PDB file of C-alpha atoms in Angstrom:
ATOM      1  CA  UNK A  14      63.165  99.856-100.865  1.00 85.00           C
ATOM      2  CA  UNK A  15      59.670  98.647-100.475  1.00 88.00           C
ATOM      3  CA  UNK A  16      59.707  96.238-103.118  1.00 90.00           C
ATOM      4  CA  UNK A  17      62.843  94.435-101.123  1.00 92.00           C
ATOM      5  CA  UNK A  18      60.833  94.308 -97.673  1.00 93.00           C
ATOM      6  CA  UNK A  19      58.138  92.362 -99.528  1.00 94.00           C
ATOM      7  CA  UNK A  20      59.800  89.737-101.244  1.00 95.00           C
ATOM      8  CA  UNK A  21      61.668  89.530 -97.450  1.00 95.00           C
ATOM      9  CA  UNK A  22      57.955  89.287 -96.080  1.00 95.00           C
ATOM     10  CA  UNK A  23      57.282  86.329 -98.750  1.00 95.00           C
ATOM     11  CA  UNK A  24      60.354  84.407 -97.416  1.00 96.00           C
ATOM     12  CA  UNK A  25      59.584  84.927 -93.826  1.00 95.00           C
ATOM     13  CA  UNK A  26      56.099  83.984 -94.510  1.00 95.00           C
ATOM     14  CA  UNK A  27      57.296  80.868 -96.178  1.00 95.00           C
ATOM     15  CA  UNK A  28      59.576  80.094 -94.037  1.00 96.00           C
ATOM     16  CA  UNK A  29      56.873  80.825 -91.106  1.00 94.00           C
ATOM     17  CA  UNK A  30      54.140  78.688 -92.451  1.00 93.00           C
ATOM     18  CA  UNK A  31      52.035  81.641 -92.520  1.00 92.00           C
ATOM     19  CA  UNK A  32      49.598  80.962 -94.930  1.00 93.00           C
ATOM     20  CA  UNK A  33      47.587  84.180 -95.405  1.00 92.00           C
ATOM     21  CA  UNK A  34      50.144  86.359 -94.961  1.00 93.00           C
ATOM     22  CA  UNK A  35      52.140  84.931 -97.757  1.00 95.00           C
ATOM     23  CA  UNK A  36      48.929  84.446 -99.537  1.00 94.00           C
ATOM     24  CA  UNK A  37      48.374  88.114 -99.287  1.00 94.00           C
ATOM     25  CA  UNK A  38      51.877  89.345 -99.938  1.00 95.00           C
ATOM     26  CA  UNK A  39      51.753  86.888-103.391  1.00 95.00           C
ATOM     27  CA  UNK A  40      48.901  88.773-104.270  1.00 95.00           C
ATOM     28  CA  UNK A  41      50.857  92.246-103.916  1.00 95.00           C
ATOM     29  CA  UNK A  42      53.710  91.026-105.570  1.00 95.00           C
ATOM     30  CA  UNK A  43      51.001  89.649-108.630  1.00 95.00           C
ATOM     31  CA  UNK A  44      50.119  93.471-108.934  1.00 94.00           C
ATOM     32  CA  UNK A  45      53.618  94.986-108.669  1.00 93.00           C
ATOM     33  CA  UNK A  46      54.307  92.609-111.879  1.00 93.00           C
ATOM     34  CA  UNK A  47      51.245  93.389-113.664  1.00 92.00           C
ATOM     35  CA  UNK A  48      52.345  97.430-113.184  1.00 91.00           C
ATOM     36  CA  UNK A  49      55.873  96.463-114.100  1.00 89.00           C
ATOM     37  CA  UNK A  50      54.932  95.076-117.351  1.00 89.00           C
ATOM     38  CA  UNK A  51      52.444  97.834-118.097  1.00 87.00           C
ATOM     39  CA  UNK A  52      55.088 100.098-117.397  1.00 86.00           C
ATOM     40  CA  UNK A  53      57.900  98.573-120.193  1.00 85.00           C
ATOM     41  CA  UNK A  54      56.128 100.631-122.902  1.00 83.00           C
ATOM     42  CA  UNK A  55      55.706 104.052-120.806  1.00 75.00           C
ATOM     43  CA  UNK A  56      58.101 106.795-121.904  1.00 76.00           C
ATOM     44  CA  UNK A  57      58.923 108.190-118.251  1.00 75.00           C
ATOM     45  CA  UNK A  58      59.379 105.067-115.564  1.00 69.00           C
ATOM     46  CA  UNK A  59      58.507 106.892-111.963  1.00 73.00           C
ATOM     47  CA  UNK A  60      60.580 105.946-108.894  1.00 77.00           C
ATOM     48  CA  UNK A  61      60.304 102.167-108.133  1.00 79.00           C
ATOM     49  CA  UNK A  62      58.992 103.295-104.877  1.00 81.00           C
ATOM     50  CA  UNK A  63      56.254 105.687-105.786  1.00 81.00           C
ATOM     51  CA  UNK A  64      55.347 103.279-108.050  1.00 85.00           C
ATOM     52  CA  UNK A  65      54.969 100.433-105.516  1.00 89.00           C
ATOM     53  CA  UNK A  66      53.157 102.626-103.192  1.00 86.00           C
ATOM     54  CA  UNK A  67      50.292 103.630-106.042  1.00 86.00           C
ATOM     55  CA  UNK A  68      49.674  99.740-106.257  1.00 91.00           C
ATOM     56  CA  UNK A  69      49.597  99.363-102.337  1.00 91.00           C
ATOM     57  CA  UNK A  70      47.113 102.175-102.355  1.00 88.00           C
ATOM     58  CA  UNK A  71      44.923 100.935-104.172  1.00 90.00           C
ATOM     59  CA  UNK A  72      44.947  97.589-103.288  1.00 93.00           C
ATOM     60  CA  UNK A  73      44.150  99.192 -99.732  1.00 90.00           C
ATOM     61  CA  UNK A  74      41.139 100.987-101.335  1.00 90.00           C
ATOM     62  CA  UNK A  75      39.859  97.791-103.357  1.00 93.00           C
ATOM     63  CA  UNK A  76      40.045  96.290-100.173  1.00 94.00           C
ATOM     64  CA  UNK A  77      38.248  98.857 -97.871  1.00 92.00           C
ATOM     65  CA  UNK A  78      35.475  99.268-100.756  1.00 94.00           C
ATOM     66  CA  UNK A  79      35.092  94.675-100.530  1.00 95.00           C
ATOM     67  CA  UNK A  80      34.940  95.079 -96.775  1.00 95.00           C
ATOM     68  CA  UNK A  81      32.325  97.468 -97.110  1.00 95.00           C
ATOM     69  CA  UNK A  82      29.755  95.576 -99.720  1.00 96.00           C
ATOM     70  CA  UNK A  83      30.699  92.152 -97.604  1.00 96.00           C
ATOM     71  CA  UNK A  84      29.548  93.801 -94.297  1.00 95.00           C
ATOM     72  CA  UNK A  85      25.917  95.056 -95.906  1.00 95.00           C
ATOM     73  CA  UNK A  86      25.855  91.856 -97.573  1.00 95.00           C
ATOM     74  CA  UNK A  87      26.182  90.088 -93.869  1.00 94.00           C
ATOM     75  CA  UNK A  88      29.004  88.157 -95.609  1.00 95.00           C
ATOM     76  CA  UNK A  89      31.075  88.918 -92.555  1.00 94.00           C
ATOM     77  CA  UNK A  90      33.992  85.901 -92.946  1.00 95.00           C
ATOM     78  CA  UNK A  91      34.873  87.416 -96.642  1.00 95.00           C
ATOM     79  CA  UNK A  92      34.856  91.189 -94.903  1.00 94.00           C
ATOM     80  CA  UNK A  93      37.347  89.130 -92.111  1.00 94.00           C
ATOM     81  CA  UNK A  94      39.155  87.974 -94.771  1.00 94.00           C
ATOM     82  CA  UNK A  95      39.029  90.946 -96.731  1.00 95.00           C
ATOM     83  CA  UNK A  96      40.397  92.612 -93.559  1.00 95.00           C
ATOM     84  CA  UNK A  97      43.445  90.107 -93.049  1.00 94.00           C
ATOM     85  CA  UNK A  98      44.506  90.879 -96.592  1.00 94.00           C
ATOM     86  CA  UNK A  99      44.462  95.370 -95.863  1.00 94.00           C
ATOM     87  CA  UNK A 100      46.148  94.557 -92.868  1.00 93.00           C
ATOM     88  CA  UNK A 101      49.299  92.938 -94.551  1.00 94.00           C
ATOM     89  CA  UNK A 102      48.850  95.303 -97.409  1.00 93.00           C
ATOM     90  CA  UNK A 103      48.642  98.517 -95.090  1.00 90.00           C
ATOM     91  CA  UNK A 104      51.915  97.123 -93.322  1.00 92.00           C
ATOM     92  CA  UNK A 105      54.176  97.743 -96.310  1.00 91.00           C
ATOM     93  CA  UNK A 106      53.219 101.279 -96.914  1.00 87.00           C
ATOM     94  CA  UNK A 107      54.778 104.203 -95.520  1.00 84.00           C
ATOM     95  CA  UNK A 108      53.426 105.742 -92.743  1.00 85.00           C
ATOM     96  CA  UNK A 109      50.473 108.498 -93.955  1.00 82.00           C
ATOM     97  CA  UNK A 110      50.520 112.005 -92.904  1.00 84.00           C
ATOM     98  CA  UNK A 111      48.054 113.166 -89.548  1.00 84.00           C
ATOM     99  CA  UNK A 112      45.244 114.821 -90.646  1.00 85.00           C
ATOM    100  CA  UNK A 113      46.832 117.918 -88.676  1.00 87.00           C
ATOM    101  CA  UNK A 114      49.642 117.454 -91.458  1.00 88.00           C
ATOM    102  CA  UNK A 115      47.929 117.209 -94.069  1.00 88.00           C
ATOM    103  CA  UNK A 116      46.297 120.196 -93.600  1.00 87.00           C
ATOM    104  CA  UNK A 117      49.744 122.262 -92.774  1.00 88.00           C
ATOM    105  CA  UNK A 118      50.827 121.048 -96.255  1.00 87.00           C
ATOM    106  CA  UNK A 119      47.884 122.570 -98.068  1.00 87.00           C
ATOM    107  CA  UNK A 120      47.828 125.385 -95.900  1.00 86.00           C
ATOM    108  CA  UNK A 121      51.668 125.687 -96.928  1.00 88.00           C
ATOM    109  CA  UNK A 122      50.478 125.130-101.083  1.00 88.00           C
ATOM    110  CA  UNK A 123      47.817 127.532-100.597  1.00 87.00           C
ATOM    111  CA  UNK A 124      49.673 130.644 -99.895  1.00 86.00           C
ATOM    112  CA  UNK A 125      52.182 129.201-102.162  1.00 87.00           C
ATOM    113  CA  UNK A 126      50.243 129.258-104.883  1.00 84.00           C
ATOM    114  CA  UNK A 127      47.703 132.045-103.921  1.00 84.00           C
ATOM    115  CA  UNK A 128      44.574 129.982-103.739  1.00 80.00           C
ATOM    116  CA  UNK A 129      42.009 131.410-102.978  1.00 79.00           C
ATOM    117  CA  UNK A 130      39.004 129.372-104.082  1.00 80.00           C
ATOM    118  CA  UNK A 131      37.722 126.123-105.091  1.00 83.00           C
ATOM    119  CA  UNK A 132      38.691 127.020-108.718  1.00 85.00           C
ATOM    120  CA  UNK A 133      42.168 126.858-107.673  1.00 82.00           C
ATOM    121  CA  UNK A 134      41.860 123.241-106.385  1.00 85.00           C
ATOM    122  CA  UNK A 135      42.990 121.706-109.521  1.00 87.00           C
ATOM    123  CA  UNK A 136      46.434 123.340-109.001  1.00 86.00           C
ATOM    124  CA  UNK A 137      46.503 122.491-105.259  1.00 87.00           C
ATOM    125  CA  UNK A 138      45.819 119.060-105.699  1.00 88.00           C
ATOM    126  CA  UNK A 139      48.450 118.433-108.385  1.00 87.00           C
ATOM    127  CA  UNK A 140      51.394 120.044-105.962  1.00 87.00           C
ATOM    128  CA  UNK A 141      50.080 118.110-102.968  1.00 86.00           C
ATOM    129  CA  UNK A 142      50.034 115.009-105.040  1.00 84.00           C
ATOM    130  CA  UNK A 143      53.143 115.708-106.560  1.00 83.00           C
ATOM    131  CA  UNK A 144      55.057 116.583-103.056  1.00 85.00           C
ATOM    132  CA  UNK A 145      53.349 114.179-100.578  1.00 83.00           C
ATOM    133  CA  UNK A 146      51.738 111.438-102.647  1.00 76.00           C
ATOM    134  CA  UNK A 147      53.150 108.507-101.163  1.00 76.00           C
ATOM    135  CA  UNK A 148      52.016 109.903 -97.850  1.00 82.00           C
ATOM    136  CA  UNK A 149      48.858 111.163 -97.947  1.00 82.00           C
ATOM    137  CA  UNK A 150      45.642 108.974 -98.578  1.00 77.00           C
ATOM    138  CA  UNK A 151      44.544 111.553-101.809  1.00 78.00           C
ATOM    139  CA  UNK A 152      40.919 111.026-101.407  1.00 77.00           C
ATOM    140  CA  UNK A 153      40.836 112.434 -97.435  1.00 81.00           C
ATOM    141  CA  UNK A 154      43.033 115.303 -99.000  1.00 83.00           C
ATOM    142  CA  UNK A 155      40.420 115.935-101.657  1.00 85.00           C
ATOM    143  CA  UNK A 156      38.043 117.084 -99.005  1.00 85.00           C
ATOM    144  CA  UNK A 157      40.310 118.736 -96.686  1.00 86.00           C
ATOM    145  CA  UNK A 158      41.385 120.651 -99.889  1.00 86.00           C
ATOM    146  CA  UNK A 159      37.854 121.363-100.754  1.00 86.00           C
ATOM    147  CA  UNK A 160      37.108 122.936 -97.221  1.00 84.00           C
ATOM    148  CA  UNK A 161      40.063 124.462 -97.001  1.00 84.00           C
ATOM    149  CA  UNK A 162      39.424 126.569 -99.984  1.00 82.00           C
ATOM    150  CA  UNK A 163      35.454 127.057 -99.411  1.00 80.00           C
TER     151      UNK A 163
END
């Protein structure tokens, strides 16, 4: 499971004297925590590993969106460090579908479904999300969805 690899990482870290790296992967396992105790009260518990990835992802988006503002704002050692941080965080998740794959799947959905225009991207997105969440980065998909069905 994911959540075992990244206590391991926190031990090697430790272990390693790697500062930032263990700095980062504290800072993952702060969020997994936070989810876990939002998650007590929730009815249906998802997967532990879907869950863990939806907290990687968008820790990797937080981080993409900092990196961005840093770099206008010529701030470029907080975008560096910014960086450091996606890099560890992008290391634990799975590996994300090809762009060439991602558009099989909704290709696949499509005709599943009979889509046929954008008003049908509501139900495409919900499959796709529900079949290959944990590997595709939802907000590329979004587009490729919307072109797909233009």
């Amino acid at each position: 499971m994911i959540r075992d690899d990244i206590k391991a990482a926190q031990i090697e870290a430790m272990k390693g004297g790697d500062k930032e790296r263990l700095a980062a992967v504290r800072l993952i396992l702060a969020k997994l925590k936070d989810r876990d105790i939002e998650l007590r009260t929730a009815s249906q518990v998802p997967e532990d590993d879907a869950v863990v990835v939806d907290v990687l992802q968008k820790m990797v988006k937080q981080r993409r969106e900092s990196i961005t503002m840093y770099e206008q704002g010529g701030r470029a050692e907080l975008a560096a460090k910014e960086q450091a941080e996606l890099d560890v965080i992008e290391s634990f998740l799975p590996r994300q579908m090809s762009e060439d794959e991602t558009k099989a799947a909704i290709e696949a959905i499509k005709a599943e479904v009979g889509a046929a225009s954008v008003k049908d991207m509501g139900r495409v997105m919900a499959l796709l999300k529900e079949r290959h969440g944990t590997v595709i980065d939802m907000s590329k998909a979004s587009g490729l969805v919307k072109a797909a069905l233009a």
